[in-house]
Coordinates of C-alpha atoms in Angstrom, one line a residue:
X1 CA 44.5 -18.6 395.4
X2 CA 42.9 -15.3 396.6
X3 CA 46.1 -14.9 398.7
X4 CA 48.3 -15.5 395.5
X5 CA 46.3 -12.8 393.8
X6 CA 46.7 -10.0 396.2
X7 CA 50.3 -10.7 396.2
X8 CA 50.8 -10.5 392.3
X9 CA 47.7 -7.7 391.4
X10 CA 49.7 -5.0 393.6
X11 CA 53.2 -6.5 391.9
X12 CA 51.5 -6.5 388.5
X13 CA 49.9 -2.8 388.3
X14 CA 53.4 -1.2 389.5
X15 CA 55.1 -2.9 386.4
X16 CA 52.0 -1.9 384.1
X17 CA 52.4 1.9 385.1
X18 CA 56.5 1.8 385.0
X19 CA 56.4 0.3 381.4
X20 CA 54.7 3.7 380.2
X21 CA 57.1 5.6 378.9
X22 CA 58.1 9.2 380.7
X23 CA 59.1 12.9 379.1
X24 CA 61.9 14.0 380.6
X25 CA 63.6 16.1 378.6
X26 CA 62.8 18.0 375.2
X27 CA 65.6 17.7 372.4
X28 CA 65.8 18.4 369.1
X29 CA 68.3 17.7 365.7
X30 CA 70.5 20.1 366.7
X31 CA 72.3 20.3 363.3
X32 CA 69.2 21.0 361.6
X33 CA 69.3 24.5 363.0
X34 CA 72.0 25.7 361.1
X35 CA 71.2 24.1 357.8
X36 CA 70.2 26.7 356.0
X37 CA 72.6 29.4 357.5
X38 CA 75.4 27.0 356.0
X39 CA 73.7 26.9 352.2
X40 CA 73.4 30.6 352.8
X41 CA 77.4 31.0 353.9
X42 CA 78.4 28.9 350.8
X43 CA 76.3 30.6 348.8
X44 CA 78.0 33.9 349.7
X45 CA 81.1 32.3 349.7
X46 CA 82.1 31.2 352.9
X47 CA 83.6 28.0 351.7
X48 CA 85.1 25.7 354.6
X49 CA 84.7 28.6 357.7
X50 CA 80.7 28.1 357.2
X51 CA 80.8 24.6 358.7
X52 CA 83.4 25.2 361.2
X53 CA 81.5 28.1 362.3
X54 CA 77.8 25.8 362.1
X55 CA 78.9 23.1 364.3
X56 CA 80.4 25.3 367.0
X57 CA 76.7 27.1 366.7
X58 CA 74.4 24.1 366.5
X59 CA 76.4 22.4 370.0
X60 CA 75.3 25.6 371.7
X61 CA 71.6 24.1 371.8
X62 CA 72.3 21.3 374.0
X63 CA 71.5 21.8 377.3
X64 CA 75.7 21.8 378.3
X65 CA 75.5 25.1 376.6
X66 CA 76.0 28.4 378.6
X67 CA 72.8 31.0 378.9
X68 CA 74.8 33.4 376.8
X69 CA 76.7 30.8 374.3
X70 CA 74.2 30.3 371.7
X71 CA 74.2 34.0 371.4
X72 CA 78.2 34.3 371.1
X73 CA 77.5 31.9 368.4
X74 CA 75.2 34.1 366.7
X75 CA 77.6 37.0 367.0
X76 CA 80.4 34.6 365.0
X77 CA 77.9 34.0 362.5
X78 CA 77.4 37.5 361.8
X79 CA 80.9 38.6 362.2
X80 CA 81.4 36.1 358.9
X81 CA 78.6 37.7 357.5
X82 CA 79.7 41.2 357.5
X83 CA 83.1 40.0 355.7
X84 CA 81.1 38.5 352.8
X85 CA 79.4 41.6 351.6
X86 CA 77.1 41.7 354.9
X87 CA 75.1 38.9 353.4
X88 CA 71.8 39.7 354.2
X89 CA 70.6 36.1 354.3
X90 CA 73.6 35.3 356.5
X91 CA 72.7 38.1 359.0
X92 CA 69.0 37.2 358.6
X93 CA 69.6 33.8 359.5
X94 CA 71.7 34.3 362.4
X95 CA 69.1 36.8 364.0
X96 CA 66.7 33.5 363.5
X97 CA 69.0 31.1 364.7
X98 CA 69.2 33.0 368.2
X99 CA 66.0 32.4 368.8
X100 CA 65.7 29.0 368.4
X101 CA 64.9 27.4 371.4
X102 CA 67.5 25.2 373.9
X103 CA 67.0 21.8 374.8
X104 CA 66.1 21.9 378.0
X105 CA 66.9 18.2 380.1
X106 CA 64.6 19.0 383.1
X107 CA 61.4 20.2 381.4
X108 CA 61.7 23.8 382.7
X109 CA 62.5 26.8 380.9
X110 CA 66.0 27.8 379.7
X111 CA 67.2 30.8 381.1
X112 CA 67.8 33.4 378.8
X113 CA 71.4 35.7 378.0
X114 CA 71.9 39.0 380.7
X115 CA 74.7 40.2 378.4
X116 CA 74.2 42.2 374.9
X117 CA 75.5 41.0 371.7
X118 CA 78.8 42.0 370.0
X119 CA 76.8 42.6 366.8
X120 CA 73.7 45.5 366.9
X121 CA 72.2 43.0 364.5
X122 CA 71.2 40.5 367.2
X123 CA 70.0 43.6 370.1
X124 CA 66.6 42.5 370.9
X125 CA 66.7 39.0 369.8
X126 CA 66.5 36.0 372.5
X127 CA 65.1 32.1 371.8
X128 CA 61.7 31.1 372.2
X129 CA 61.0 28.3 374.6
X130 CA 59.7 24.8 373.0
X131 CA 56.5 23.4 373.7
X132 CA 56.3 21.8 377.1
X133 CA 58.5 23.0 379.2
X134 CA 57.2 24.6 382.2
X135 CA 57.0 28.1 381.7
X136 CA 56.9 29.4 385.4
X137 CA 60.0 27.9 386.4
X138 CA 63.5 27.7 385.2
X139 CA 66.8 26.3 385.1
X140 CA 69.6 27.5 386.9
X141 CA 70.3 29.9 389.3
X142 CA 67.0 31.9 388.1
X143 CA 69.3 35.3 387.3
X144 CA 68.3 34.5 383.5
X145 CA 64.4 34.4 384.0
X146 CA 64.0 37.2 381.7
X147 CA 65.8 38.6 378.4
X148 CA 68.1 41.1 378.9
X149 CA 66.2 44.6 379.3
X150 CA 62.7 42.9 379.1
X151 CA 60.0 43.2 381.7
X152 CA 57.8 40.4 380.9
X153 CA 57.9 38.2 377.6
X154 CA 54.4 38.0 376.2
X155 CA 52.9 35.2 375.8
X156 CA 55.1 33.5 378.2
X157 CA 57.7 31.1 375.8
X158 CA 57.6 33.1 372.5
X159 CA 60.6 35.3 370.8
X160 CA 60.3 38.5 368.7
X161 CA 59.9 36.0 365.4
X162 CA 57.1 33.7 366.0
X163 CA 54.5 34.8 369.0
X164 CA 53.7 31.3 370.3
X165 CA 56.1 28.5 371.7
X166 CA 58.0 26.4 368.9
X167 CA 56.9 22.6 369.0
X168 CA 58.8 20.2 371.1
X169 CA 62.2 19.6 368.3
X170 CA 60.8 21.7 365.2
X171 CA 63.4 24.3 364.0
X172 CA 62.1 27.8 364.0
X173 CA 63.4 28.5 360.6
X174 CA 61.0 26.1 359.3
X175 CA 58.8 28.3 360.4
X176 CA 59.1 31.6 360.0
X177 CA 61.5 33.5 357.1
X178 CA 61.8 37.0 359.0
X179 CA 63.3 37.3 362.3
X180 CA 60.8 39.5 363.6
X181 CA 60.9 42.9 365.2
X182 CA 63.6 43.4 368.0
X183 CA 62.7 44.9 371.6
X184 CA 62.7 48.5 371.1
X185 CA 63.7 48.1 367.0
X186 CA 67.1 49.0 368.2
X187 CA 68.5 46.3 366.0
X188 CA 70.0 46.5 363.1
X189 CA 67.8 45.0 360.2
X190 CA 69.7 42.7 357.7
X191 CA 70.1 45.1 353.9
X192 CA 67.2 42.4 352.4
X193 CA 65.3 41.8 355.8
X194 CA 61.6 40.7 355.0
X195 CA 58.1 41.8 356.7
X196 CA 58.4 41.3 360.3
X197 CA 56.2 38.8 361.9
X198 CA 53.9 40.3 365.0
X199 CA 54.8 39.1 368.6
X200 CA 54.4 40.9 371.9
X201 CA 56.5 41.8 374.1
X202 CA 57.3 44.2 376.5
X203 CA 60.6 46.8 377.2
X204 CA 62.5 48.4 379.9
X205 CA 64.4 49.9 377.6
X206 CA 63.8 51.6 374.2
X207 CA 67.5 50.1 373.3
X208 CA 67.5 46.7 375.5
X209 CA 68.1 43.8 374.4
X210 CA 79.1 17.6 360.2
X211 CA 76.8 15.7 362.7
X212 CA 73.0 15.5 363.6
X213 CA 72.5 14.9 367.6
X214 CA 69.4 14.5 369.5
X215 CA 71.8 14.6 372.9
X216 CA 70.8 16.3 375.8

């Protein structure tokens, strides 16, 4: 009997700690992201190119997506923008979306854009990190540990709209209505931009910087 039990206790407590269930990745709803970008397109009159242009955004956020897509993105959603009246909740919106953070598959930090925007609006702007990712290490090749002309992000995970880490799948336009204060205020604000919100973070340069899916 005691001989039974040494076999099965050592077969028994490696079953108990495999059955607990693991992190491995953070994802979100990535269509929830643009959600409000499209009301505002529509709105302004966008009509059909506002989802076209939302789906090819939101799909930027999985962690398929290139350092510097989610950004391209932003620039589309701007360059529609600018043809409706420069919406300013269009622009305003887009400067938000850029921020919001990646999924990231491997718990580590996703490595930020090393090339500027086509659109001045979006200088300055790069995504926050979610909550629980390893900030001291990143994905990739490690060439996009910082945001273009920036020599440290302070506190380590947050964006120039909200100066903390965004929880593990929340959208950061739930969040926050202003897109905060570009690096070196060398972007340019949308016509109706609100109060900025406060975050720190430090510059090399005075001018630096339709389907739901919780996929990878």
């Amino acid at each position: 009997m005691v001989q039974i039990f040494n076999i099965l206790f050592p077969l028994l407590a490696v079953s108990a700690v495999s059955a607990i269930p693991m992190q491995k990745r953070i994802a979100q709803t990535i269509a929830d992201s643009t959600t409000q970008w499209v009301a505002a397109c529509e709105k302004a009159g966008g009509a059909g190119q506002c989802n076209t242009i939302s789906q090819t955004a939101f799909t930027t956020l999985l962690a398929a997506g290139g350092n510097c897509d989610q950004q391209n993105a932003a620039d589309s959603m701007v360059d529609l923008a600018k043809t409706l009246n420069n919406d300013p909740n269009m622009i305003r919106l887009a400067q938000i979306f850029v921020q919001q953070p990646r999924n990231s598959p491997d718990l580590l930090s996703v490595p930020y854009c090393q090339k500027a925007p086509k659109n001045q609006e979006l200088n300055g702007f790069f995504h926050c990190q979610f909550t629980g990712v390893n900030l001291n290490k990143f994905s990739g090749d490690q060439t996009g540990n910082l945001p273009l002309g920036v020599s440290a992000v302070n506190p380590p995970g947050s964006c120039p709209a909200l100066a903390t880490t965004v929880t593990a799948g929340q959208q950061l336009d739930t969040l926050v209505t202003s897109p905060g204060k570009p690096i070196g205020g060398s972007a340019g604000a949308a016509p109706a931009a609100v109060a900025t919100n406060s975050t720190a973070v430090k510059s090399t340069s005075a001018n630096s910087t339709v389907a739901k899916s919780t996929a990878p």
